[in-house]
Coordinates of C-alpha atoms in Angstrom, one line a residue:
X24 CA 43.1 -121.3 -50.5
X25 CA 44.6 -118.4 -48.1
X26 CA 47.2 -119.6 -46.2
X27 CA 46.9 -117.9 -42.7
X28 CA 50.3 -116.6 -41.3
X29 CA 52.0 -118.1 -38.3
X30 CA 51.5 -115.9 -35.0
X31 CA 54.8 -114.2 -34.1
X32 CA 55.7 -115.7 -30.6
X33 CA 56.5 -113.8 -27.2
X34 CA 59.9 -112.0 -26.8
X35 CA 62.0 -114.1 -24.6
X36 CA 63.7 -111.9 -21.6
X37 CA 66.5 -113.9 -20.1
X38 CA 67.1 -112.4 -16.5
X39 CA 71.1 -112.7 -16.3
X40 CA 74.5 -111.6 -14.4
X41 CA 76.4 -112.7 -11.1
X42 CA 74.7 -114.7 -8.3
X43 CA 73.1 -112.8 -6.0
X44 CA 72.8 -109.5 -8.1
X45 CA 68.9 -109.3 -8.0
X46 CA 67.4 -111.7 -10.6
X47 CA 64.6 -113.2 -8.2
X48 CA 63.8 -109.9 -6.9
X49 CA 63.9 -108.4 -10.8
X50 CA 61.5 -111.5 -11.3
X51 CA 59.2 -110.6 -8.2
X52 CA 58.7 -106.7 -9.3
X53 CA 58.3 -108.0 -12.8
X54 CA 55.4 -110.0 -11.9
X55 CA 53.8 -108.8 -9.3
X56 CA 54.2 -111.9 -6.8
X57 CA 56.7 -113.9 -5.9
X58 CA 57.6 -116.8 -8.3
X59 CA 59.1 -119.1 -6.4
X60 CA 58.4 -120.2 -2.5
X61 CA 60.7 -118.3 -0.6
X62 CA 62.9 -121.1 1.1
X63 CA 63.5 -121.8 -2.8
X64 CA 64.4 -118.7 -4.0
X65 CA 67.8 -118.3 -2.2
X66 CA 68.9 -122.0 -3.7
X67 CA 71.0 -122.6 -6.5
X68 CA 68.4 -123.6 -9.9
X69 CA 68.9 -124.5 -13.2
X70 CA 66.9 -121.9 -15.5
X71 CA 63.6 -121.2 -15.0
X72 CA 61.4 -120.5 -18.2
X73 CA 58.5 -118.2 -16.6
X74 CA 55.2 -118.3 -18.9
X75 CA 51.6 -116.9 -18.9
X76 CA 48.6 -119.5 -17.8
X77 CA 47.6 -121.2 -14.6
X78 CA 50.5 -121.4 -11.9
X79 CA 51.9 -124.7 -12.8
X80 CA 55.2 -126.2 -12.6
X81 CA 57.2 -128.5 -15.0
X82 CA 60.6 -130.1 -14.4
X83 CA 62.2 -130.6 -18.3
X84 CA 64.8 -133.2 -17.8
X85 CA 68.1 -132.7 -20.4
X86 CA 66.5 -136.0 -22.0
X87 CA 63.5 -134.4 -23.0
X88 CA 61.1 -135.8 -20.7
X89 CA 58.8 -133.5 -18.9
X90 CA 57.8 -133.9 -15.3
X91 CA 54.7 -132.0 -13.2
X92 CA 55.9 -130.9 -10.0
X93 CA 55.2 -128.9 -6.8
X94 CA 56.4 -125.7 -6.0
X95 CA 57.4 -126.3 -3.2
X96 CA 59.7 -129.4 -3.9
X97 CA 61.5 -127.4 -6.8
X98 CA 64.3 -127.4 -4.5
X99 CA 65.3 -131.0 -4.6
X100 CA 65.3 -131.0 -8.6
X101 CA 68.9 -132.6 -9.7
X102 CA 70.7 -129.9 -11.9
X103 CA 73.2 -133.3 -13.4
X104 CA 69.5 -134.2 -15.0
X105 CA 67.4 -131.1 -15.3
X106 CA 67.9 -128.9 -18.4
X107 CA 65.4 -126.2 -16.6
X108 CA 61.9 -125.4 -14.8
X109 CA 59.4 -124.5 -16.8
X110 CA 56.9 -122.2 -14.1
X111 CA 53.3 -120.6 -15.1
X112 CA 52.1 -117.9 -13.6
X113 CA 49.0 -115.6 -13.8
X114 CA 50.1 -112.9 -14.4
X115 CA 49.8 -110.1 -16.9
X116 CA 53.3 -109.1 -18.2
X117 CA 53.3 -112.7 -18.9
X118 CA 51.6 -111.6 -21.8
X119 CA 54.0 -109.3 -23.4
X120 CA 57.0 -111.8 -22.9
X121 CA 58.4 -114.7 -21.1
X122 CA 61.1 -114.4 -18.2
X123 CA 64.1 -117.0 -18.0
X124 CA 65.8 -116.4 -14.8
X125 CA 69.2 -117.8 -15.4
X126 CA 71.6 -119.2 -13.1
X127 CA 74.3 -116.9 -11.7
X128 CA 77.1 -116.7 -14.0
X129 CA 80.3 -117.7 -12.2
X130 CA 78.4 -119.6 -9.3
X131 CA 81.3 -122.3 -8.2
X132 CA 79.0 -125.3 -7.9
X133 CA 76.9 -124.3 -11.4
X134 CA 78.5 -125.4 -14.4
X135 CA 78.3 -122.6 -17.4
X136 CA 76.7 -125.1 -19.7
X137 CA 73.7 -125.3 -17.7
X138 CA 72.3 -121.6 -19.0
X139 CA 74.6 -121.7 -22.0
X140 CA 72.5 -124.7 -23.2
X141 CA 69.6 -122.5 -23.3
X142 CA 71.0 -119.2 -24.8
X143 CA 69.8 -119.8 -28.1
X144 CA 66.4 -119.6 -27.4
X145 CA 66.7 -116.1 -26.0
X146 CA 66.0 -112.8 -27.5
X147 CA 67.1 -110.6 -25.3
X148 CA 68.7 -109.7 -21.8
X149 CA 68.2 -108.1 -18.7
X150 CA 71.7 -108.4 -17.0
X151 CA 71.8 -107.5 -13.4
X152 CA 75.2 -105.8 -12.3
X153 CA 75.5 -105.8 -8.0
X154 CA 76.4 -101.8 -7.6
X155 CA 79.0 -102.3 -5.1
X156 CA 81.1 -104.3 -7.8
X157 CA 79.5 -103.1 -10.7
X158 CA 80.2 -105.1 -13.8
X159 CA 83.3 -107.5 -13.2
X160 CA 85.8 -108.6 -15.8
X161 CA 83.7 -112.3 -15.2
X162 CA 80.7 -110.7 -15.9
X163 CA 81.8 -109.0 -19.3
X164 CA 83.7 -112.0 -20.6
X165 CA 80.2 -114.0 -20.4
X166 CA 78.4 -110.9 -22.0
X167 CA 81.0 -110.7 -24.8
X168 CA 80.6 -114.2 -25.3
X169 CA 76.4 -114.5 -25.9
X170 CA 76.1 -110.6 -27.1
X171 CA 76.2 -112.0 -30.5
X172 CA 73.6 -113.9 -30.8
X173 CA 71.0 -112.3 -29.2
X174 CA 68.5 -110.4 -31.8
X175 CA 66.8 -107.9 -29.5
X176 CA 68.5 -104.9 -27.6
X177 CA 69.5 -105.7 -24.0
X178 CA 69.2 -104.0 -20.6
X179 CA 72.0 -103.5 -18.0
X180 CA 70.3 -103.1 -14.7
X181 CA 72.9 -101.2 -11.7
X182 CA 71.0 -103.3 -9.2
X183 CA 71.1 -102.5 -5.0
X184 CA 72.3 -98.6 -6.4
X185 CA 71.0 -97.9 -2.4
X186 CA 73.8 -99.7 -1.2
X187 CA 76.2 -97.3 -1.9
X188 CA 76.9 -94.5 0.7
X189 CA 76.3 -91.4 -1.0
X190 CA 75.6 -89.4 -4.5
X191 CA 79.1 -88.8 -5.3
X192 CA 79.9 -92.7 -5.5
X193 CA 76.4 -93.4 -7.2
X194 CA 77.8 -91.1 -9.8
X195 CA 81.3 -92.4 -10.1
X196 CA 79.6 -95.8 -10.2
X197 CA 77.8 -95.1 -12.7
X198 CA 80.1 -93.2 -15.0
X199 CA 82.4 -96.3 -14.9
X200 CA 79.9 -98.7 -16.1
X201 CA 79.0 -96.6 -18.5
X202 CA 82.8 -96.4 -19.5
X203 CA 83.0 -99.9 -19.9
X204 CA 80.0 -101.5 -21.0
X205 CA 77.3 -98.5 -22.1
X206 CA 78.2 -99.2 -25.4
X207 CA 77.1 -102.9 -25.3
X208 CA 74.0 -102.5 -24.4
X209 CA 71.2 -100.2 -25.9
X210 CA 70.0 -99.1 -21.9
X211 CA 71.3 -98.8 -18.5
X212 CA 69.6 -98.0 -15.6
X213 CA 70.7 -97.3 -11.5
X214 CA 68.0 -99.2 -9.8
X215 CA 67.4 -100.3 -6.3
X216 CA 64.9 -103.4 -6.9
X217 CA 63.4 -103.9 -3.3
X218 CA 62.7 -100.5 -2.6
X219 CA 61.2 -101.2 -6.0
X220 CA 59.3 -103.8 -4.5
X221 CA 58.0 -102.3 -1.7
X222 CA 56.9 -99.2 -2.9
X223 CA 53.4 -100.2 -3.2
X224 CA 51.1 -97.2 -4.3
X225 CA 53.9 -95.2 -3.1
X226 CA 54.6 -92.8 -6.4
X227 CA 57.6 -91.1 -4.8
X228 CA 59.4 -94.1 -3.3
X229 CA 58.5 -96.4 -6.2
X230 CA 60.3 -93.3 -9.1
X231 CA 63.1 -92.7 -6.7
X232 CA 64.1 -96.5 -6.7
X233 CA 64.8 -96.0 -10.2
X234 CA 61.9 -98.8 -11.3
X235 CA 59.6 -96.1 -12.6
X236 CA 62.3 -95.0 -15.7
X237 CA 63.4 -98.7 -16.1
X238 CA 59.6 -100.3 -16.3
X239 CA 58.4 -97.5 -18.5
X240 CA 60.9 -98.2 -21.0
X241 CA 60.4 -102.3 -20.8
X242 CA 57.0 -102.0 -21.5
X243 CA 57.6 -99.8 -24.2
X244 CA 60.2 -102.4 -25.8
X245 CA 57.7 -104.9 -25.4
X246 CA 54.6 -103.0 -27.3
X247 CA 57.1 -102.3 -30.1
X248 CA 58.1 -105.7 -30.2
X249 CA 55.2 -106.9 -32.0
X250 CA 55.2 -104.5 -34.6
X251 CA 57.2 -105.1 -37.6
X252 CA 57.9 -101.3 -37.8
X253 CA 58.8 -100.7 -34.6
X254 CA 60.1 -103.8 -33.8
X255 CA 63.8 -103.2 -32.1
X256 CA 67.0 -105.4 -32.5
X257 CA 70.1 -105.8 -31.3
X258 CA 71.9 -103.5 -33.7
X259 CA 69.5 -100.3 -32.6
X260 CA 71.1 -97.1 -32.1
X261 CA 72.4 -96.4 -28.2
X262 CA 71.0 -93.8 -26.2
X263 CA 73.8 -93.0 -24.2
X264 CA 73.1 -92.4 -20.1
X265 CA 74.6 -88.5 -20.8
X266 CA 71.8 -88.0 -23.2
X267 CA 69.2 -89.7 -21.0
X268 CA 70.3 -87.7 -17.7
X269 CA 70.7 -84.1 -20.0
X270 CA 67.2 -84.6 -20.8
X271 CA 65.7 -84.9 -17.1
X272 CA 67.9 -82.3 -16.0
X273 CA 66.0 -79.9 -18.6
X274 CA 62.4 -81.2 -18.0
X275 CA 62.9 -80.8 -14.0
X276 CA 65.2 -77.6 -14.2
X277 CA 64.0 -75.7 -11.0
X278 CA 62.8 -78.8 -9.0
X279 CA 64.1 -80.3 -6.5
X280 CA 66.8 -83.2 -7.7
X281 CA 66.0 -86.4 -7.3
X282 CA 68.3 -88.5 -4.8
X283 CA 68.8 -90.8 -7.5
X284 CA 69.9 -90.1 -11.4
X285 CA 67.2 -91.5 -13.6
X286 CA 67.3 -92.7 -17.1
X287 CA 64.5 -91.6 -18.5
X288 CA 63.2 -91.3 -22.3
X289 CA 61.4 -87.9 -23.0
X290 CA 57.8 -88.4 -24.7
X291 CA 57.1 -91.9 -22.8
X292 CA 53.8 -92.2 -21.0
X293 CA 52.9 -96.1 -20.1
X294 CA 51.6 -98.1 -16.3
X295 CA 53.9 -97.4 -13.9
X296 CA 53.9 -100.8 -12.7
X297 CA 54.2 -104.4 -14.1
X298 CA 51.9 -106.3 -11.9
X299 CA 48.3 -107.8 -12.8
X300 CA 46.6 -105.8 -10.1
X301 CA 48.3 -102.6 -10.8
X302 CA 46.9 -102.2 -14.3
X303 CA 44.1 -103.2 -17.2
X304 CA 44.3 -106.2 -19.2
X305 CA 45.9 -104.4 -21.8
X306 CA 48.6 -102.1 -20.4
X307 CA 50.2 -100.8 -23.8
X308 CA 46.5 -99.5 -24.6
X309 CA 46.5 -96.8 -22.3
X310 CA 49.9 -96.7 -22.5
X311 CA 49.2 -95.3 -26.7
X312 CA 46.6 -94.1 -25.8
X313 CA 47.8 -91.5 -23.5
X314 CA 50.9 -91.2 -25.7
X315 CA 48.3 -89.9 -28.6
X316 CA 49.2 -92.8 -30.8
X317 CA 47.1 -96.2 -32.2
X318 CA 47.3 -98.9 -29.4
X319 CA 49.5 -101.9 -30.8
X320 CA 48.9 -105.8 -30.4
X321 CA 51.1 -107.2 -27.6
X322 CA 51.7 -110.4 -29.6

């Protein structure tokens, strides 16, 4: 008798870096909504594994034992006892991965082991580096310590890139992150997430936040994920930001520059946003589709 194969699971995303660097507002323009009620949101959790169904909420105790709770009372769970949240939410990129928003890294009153303990069930990260201290010696002692065990590439995000005065320190910003940790992950992007966020249907604001580059090439990770041809690990070959930003400066040669530098990947054509109202059902079909190539299963 056939035995049928096992279904490949979802790509775990693990939201990570200092406290404060952007994760819940990553996790908002990821979504579409916001997870979490927003007295919640600026408290200290444990991690918080974000999944595709009904919005639900689970507290998973480090015994084991799973608890039903409200959203709104997530506030009060006890971190000594709580080994994370797991949250449900309705919402379509759900369906190409799951989200873990981890604790910040060096957070005084957050012990290490709480989002160490969970590491080994992630794939890959999204690490969130605060622009206007890009990329601390903390934050790449924890980075060089979990790098290893990850099997998919990684993404370091240069979140609240607006807060910086002017283009000449975006660029020097940028050219020392890429100095010191381009090479350890396979993208980097300048981003500024709530201008992201509250671009709307605003094409111009939402591309010169930097979202538009960085979601293109997410989805695109996440399509390719499930195909064992395409499928990407940890060990791919890096695109460095140089070649990234020599290949917009060619394809816009005689516009106007955008205020921002943009890491884009020539040939890339996918939804310009990650939000269930914002595209169909099944984003990476006209994603293919308008890229001329055979749409792919997201799981």
């Amino acid at each position: 008798m056939p035995v049928s194969k096992p279904t490949a699971r979802k790509p775990r995303l693990a939201l990570m870096g200092e406290f404060s660097a952007g994760k819940s507002t990553l996790t908002h323009l990821l979504v579409g909504l916001e997870p979490l009620p927003v007295k919640v949101t600026a408290t200290r959790l444990p991690p918080v594994w974000i999944t595709h169904g009904p919005t639900s909420a689970t507290v998973v105790g480090t015994d084991g034992a799973e608890t039903p709770i409200d959203l709104e009372e997530i506030e009060t769970v006890p971190l000594d006892s709580t080994a994370l949240i797991r949250l449900t939410l309705p919402a379509e990129a759900l369906e190409l991965c799951d989200l873990i928003d981890m604790p910040g890294i060096s957070d005084p009153n957050m012990p290490t082991s709480v989002w160490r303990a969970l590491m080994p069930e992630v794939d890959a990260v999204i690490w969130c580096t605060h622009a206007t201290q890009a990329w601390r010696q903390s934050e790449a002692a924890a980075w060089d310590s979990i790098r290893a065990g990850l099997s998919g590439p990684s993404t370091l995000l240069v979140t609240h890139f607006d807060k910086l005065q002017n283009e000449r320190d975006q660029a020097r910003v940028l050219k020392r992150v890429m100095r010191e940790a381009g090479d350890k992950f396979q993208s980097v992007f300048p981003i500024s997430l709530l201008q992201a966020v509250e671009a709307e249907d605003d094409a111009e604001a939402w591309q010169a936040s930097g979202a538009d580059a960085f979601v293109e090439s997410l989805i695109e990770l996440l399509v390719r994920w499930s195909d064992p041809k395409t499928a990407p690990s940890a060990n791919a070959p890096e695109v460095t930001m140089a070649e990234k930003l020599a290949r917009e400066a060619a394809r816009d040669r005689g516009k106007t520059e955008s205020p921002q530098p943009e890491a884009m990947v020539e040939g890339r054509v996918v939804p310009r946003r990650v939000k269930r109202e914002r595209h169909s059902a099944r984003p990476e079909r006209r994603a293919t589709a308008a890229a001329g190539r055979a749409p792919m299963a997201p799981r």
